[in-house]
mmCIF file of C-alpha atoms and ligand atoms in Angstrom:
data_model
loop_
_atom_site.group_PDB
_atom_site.id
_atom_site.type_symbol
_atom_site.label_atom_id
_atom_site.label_comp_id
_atom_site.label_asym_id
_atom_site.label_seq_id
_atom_site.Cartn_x
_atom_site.Cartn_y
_atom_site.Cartn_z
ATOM 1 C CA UNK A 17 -81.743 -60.672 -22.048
ATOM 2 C CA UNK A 18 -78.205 -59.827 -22.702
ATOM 3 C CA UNK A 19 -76.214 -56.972 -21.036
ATOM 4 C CA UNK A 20 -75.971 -54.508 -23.967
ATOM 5 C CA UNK A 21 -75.432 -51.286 -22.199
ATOM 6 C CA UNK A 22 -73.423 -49.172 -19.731
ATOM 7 C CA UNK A 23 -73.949 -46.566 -18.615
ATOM 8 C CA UNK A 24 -71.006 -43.645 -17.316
ATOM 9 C CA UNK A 25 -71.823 -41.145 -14.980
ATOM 10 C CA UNK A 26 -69.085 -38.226 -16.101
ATOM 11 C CA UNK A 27 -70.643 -35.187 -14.940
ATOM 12 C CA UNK A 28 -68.772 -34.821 -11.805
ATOM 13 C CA UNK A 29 -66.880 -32.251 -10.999
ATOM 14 C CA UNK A 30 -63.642 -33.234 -10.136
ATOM 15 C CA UNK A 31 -63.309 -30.604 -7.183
ATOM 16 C CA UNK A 32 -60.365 -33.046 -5.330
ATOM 17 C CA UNK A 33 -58.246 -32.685 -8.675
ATOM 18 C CA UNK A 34 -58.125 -28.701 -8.927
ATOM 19 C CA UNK A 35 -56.802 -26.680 -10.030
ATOM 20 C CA UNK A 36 -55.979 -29.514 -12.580
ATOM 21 C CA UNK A 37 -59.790 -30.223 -13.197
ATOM 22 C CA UNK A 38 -60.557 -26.839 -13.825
ATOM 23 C CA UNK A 39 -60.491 -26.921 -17.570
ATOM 24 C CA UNK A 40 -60.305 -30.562 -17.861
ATOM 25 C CA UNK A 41 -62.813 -33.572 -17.132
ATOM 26 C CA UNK A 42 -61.333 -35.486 -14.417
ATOM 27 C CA UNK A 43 -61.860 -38.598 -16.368
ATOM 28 C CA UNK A 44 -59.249 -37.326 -18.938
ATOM 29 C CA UNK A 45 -56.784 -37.205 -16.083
ATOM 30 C CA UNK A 46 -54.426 -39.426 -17.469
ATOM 31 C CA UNK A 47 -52.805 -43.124 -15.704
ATOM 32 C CA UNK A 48 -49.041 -43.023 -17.611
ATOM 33 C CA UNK A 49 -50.725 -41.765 -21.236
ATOM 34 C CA UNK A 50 -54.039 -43.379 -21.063
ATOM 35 C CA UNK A 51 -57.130 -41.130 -19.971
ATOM 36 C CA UNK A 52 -59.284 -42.693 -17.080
ATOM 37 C CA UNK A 53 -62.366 -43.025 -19.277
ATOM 38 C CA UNK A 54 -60.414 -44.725 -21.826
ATOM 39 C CA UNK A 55 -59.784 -47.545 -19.670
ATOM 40 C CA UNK A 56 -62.980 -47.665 -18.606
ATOM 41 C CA UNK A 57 -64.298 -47.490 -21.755
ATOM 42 C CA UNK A 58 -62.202 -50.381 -23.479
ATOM 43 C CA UNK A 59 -63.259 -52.749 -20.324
ATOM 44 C CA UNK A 60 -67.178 -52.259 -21.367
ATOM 45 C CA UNK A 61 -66.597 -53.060 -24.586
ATOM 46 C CA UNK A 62 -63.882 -55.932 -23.850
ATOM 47 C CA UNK A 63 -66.399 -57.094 -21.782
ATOM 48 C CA UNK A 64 -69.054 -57.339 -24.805
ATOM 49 C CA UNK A 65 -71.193 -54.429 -24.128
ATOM 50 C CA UNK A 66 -72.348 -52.887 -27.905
ATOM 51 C CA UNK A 67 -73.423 -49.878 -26.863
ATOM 52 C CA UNK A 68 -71.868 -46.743 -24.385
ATOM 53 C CA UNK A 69 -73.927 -43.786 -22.610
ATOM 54 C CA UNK A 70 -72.042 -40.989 -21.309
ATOM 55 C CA UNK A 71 -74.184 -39.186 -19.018
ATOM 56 C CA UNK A 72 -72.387 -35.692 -19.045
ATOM 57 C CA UNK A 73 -72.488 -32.298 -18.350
ATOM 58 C CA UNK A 74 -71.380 -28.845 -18.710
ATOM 59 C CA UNK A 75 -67.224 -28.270 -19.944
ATOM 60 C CA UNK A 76 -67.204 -32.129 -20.564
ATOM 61 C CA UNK A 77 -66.545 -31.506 -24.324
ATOM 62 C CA UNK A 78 -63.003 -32.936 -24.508
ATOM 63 C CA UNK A 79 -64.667 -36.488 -23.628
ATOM 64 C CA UNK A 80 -66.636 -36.538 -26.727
ATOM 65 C CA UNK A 81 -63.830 -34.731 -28.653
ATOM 66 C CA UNK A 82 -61.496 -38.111 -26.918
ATOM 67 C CA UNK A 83 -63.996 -40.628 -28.706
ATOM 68 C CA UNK A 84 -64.197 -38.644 -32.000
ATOM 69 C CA UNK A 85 -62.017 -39.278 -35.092
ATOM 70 C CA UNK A 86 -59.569 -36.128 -35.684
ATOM 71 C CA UNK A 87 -59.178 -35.825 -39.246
ATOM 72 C CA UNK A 88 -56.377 -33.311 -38.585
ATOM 73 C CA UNK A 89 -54.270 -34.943 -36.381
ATOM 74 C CA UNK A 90 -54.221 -38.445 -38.229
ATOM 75 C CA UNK A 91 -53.739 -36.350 -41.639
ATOM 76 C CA UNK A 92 -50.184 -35.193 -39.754
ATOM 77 C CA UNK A 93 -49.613 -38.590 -38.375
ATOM 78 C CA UNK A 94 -49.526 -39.794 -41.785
ATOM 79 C CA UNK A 95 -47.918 -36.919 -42.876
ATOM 80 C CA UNK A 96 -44.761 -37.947 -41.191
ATOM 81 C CA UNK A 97 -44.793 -41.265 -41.167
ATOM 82 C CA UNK A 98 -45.758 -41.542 -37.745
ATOM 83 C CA UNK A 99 -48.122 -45.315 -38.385
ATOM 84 C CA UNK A 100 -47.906 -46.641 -34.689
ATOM 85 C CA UNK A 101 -49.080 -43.774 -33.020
ATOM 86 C CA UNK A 102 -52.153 -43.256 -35.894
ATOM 87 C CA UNK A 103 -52.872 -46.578 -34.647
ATOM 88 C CA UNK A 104 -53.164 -45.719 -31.487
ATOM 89 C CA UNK A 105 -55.368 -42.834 -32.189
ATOM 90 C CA UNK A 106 -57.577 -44.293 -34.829
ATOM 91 C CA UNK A 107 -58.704 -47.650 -32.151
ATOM 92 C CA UNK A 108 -60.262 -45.257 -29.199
ATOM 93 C CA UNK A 109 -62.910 -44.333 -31.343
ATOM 94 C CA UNK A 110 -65.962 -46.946 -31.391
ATOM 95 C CA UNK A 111 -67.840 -47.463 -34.532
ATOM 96 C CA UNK A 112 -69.773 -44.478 -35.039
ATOM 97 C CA UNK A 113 -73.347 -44.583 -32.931
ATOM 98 C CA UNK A 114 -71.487 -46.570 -30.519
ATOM 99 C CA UNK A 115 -71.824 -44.007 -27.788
ATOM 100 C CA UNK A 116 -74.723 -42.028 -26.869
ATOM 101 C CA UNK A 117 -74.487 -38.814 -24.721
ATOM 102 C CA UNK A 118 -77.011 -37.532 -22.340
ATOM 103 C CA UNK A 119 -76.532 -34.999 -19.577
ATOM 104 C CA UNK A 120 -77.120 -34.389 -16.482
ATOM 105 C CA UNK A 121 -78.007 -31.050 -15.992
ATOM 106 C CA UNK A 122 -77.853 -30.369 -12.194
ATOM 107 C CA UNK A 123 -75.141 -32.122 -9.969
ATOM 108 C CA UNK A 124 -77.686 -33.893 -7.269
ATOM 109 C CA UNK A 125 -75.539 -37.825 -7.001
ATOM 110 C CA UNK A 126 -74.544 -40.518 -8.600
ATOM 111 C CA UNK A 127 -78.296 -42.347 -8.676
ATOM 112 C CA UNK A 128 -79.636 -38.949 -10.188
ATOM 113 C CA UNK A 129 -77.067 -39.372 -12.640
ATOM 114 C CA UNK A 130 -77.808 -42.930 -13.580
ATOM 115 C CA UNK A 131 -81.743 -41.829 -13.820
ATOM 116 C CA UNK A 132 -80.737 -39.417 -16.690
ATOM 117 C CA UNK A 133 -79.894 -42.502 -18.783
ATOM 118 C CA UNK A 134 -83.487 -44.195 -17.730
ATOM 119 C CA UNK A 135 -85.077 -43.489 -21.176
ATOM 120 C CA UNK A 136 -81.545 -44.173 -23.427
ATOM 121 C CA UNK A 137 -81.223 -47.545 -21.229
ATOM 122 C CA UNK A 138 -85.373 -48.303 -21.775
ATOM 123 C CA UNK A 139 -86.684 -51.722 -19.936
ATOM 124 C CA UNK A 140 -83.169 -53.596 -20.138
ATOM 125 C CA UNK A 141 -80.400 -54.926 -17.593
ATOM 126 C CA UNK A 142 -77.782 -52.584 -17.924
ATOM 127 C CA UNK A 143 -73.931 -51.951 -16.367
ATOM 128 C CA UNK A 144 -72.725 -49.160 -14.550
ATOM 129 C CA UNK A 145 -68.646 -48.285 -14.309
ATOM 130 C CA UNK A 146 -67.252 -45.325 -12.557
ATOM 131 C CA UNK A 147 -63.921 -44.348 -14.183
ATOM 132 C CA UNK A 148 -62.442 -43.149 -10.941
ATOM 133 C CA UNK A 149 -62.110 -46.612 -10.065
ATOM 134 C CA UNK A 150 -59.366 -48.516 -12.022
ATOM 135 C CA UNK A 151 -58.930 -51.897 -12.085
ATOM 136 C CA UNK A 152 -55.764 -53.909 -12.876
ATOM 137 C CA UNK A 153 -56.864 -57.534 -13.746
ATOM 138 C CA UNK A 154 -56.420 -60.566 -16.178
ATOM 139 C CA UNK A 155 -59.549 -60.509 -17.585
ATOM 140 C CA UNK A 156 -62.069 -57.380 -17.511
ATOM 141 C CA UNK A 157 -64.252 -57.033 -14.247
ATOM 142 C CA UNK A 158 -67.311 -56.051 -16.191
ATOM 143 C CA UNK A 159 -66.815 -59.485 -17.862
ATOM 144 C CA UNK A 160 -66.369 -61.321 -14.707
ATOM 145 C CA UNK A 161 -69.786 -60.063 -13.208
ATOM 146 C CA UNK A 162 -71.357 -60.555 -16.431
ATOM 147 C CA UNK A 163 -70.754 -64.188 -16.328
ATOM 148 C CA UNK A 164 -72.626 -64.343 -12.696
ATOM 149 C CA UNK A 165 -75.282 -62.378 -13.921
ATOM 150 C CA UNK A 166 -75.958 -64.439 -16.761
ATOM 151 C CA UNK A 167 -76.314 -67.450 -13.885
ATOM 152 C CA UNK A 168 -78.524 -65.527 -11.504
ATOM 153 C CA UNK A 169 -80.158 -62.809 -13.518
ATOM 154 C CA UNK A 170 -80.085 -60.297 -10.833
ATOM 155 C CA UNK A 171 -78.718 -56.839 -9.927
ATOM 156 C CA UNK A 172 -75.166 -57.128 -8.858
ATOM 157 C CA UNK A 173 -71.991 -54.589 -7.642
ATOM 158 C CA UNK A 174 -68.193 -55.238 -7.114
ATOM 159 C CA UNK A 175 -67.272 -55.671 -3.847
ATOM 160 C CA UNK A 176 -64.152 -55.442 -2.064
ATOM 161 C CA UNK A 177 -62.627 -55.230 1.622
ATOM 162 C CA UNK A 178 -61.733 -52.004 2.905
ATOM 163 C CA UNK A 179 -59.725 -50.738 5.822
ATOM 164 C CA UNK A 180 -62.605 -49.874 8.885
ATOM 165 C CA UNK A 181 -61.769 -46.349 9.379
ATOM 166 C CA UNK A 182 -62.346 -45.631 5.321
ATOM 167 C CA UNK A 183 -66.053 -47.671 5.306
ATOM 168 C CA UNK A 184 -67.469 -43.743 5.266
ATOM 169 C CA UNK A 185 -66.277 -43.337 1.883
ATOM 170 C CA UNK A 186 -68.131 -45.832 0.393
ATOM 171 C CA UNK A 187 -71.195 -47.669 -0.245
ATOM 172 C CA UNK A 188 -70.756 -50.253 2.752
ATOM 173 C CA UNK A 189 -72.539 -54.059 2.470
ATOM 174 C CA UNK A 190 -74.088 -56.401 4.639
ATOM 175 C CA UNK A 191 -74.365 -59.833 3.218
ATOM 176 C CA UNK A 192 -73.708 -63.619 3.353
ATOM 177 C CA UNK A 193 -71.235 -65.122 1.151
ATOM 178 C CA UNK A 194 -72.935 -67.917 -0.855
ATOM 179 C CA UNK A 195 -70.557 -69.277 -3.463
ATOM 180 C CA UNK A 196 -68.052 -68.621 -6.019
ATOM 181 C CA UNK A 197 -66.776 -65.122 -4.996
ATOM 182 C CA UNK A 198 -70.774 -64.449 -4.572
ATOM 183 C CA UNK A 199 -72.292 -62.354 -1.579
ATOM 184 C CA UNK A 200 -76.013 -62.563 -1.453
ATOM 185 C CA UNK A 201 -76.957 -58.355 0.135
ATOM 186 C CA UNK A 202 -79.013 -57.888 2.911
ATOM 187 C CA UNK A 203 -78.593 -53.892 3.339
ATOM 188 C CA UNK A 204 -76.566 -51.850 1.645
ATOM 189 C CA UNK A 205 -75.488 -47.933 3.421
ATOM 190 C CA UNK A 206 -74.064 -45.588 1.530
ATOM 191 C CA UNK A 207 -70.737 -43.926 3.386
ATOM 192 C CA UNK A 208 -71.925 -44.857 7.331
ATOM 193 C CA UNK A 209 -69.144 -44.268 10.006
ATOM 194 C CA UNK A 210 -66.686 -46.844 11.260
ATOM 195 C CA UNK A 211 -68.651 -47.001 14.583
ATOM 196 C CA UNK A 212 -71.851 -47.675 12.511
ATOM 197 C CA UNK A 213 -70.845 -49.617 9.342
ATOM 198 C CA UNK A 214 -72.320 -53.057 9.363
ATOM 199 C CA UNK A 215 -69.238 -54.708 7.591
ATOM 200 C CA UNK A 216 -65.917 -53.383 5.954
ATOM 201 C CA UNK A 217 -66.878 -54.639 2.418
ATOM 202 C CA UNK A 218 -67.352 -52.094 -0.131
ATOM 203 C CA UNK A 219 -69.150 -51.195 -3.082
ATOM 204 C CA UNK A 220 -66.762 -50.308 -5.877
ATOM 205 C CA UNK A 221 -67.712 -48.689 -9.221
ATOM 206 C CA UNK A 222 -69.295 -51.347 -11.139
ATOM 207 C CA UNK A 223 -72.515 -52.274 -11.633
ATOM 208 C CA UNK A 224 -74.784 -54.331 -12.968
ATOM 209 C CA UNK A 225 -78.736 -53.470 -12.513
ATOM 210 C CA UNK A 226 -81.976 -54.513 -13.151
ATOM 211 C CA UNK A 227 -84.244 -51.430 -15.005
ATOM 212 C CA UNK A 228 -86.378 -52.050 -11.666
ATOM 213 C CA UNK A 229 -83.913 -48.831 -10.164
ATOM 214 C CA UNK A 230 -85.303 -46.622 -12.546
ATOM 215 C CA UNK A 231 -88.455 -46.131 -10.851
ATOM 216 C CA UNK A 232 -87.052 -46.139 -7.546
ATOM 217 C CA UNK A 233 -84.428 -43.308 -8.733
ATOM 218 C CA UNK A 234 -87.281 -41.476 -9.838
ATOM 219 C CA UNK A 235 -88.428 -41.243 -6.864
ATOM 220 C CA UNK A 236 -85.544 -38.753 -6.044
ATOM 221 C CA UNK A 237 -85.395 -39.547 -2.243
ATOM 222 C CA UNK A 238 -81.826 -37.448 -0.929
ATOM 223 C CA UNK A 239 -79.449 -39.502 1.585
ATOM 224 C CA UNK A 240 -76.057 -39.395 2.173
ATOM 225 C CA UNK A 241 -74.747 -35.627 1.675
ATOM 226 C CA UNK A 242 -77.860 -34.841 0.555
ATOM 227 C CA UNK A 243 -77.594 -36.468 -2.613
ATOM 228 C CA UNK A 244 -79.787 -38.866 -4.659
ATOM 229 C CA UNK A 245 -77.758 -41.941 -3.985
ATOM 230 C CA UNK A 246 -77.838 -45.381 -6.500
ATOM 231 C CA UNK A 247 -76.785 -47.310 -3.096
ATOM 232 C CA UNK A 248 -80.293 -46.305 -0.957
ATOM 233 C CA UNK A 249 -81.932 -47.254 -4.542
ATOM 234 C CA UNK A 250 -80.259 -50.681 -4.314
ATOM 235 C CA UNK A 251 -81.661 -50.811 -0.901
ATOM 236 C CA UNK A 252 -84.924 -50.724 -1.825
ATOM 237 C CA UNK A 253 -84.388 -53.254 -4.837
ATOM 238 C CA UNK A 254 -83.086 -55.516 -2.701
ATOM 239 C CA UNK A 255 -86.745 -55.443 -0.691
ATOM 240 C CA UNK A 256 -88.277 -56.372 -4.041
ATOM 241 C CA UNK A 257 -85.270 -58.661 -5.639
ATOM 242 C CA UNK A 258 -82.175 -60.177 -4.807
ATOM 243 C CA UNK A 259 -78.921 -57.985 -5.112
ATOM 244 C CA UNK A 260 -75.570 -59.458 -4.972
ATOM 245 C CA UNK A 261 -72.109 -58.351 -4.398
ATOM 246 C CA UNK A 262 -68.820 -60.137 -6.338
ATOM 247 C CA UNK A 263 -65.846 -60.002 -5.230
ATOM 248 C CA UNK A 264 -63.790 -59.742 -8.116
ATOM 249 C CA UNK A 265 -60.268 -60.747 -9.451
ATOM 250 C CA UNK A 266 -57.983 -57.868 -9.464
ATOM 251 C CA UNK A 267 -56.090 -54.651 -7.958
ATOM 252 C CA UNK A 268 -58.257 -51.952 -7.788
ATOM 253 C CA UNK A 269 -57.010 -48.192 -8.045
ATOM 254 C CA UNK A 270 -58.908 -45.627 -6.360
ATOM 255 C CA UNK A 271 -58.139 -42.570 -8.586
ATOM 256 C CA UNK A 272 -60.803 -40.276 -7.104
ATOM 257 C CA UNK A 273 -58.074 -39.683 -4.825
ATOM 258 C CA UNK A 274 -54.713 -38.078 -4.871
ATOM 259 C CA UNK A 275 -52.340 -41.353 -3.852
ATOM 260 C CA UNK A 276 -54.480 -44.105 -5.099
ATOM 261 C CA UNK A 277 -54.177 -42.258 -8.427
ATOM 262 C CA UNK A 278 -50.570 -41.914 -8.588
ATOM 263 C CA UNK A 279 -50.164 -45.495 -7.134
ATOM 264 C CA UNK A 280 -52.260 -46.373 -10.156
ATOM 265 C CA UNK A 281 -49.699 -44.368 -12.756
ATOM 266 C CA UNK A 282 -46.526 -46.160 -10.832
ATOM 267 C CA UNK A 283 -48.076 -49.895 -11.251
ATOM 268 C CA UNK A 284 -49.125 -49.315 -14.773
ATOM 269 C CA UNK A 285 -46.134 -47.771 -15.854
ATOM 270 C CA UNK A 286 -44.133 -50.760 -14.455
ATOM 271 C CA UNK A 287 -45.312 -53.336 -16.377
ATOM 272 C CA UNK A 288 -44.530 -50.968 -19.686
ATOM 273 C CA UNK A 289 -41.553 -52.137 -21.142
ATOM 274 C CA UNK A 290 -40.415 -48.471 -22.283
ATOM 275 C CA UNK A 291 -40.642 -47.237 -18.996
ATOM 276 C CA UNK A 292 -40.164 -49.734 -16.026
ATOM 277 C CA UNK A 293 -36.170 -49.951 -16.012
ATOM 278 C CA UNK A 294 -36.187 -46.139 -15.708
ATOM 279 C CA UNK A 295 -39.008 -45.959 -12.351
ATOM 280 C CA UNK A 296 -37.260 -49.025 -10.983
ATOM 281 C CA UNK A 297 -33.901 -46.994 -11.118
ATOM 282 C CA UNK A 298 -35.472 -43.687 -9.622
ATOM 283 C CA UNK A 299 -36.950 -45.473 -6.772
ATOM 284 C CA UNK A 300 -33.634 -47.210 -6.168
HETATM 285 C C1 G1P B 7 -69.616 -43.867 -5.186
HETATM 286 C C2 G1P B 7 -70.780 -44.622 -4.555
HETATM 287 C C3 G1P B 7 -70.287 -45.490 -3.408
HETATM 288 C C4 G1P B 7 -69.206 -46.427 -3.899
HETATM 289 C C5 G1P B 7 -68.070 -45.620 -4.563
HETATM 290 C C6 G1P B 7 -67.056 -46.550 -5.202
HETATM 291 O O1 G1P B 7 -69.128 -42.941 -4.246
HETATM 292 O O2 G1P B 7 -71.748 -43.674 -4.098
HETATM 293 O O3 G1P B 7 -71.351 -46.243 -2.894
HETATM 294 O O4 G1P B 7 -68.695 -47.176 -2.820
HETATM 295 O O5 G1P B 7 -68.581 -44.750 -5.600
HETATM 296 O O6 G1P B 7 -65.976 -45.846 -5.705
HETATM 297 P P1 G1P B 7 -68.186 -41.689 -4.673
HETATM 298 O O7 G1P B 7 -66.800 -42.241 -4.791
HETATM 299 O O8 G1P B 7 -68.713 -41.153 -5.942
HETATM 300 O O9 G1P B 7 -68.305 -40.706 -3.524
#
């Protein structure tokens, strides 16, 4: 069956962007003049996916505000002429019923949050993309795992190499590579200590499950930080089916985080035309 859905988990939040975050989503943070979940958003549906869940939460309204048409505002635009940017604003927002918004109404993880979507999702493969991590790349991510999956029909994540002492940040993977950028998962931890992390390869925020992980979400078991974590879920898939890792084709930005998020604005903003010559010149 084809991957039709994703899934966004945009409830968090934010706490390592205040006081920025405190009246804003921390997806709408913006890399150069493009809000996080608009990227993310664009690389689901660049990547063929027909249909977007927002699992959300409390003082998240400016997300759905993002994705809705503003009469208003494109009335002015028009007003005064202004056709490129009414462009721009008219093609963020899907064809209406394109997105679907649940919520996620206490903050207990990210595999609690992708359980909220169980009954939007139904008995389906479905994607996962966290909008804190940006990717630059030729061709969308989403779409590069979707070609795999469409090979070996199984639950899959984007891996990557990360430095030793940062493995207890992430979901950390232990796993044979097999072919093709492919890494076959025999255990995954979420966030272990350098001393204890089986490898240095990472999970990073895209996904690609079997509806399997519903049932084994709903089993609610806490791990790391006490949270309901989608990485101990993938554990236990793996027991049951294979999971697999890809290591994927491009420069990932880790904009959960103060630096990787202003590395991210810097490298987008120099391959803009309008603005390169002028960063170039401040850094000289
Ligand atoms: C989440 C996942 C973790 C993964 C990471 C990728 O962690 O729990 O397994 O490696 O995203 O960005 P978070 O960054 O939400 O703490």
């Amino acid at each position: 069956m084809k991957v039709r859905k994703a899934v966004f988990p945009v409830a968090g939040l934010g706490t390592r962007f205040l006081p920025a975050t405190k009246a804003l989503p921390k997806e709408m943070l913006p890399v150069v003049d493009i809000p996080l979940i608009q990227y993310a958003v664009e690389e689901a549906l660049n990547s063929g996916i027909e249909q977007i869940i927002f699992v959300t939460g409390r003082g998240k309204t400016a997300l759905e505000n993002h994705f809705d048409r503003s009469v208003e505002l494109e009335n002015i635009l028009k007003s005064k002429n202004k056709e490129d940017t009414l462009k721009v604003v008219e093609a963020i927002v899907p064809e209406t019923g394109t997105i679907i918004y649940t919520r996620q109404n206490e903050p207990l993880g990210l595999g609690h949050a992708i359980w909220c979507a169980r009954d939007v999702v139904g008995d389906e493969p479905f994607a996962v993309l966290l909008a804190d991590d940006l990717i630059k790349s030729k061709e969308p991510v989403l779409k590069q795992m979707l070609q795999r999956f469409n090979r070996l029909r199984a639950s899959m994540v984007a891996v990557m190499e990360v430095a030793k002492e940062e493995t207890n940040k992430y979901g950390i993977i232990d796993g044979k590579d097999i072919e093709d950028n492919v890494v076959d998962i025999q255990a995954l931890i979420e966030k272990p200590d350098p001393e204890s992390a089986p490898s240095n390869l990472a999970a990073i925020g895209r996904y690609i499950l079997t509806p399997e992980i519903f049932n084994i979400l709903g089993e609610k078991k806490r791990g790391a930080g006490n949270e309901i974590q989608l990485t101990d879920a993938m554990e236990i898939l793996l027991k049951k089916q294979p999971v697999f890792g890809y290591r994927f084709d491009g420069t990932r930005f880790d904009c959960g985080d103060k630096a990787g998020f202003l590395m991210a604005n810097i490298a987008f903003a120099m391959e803009r035309d309008d603005l390169a010559p002028q960063i170039k010149e401040f850094f000289k």
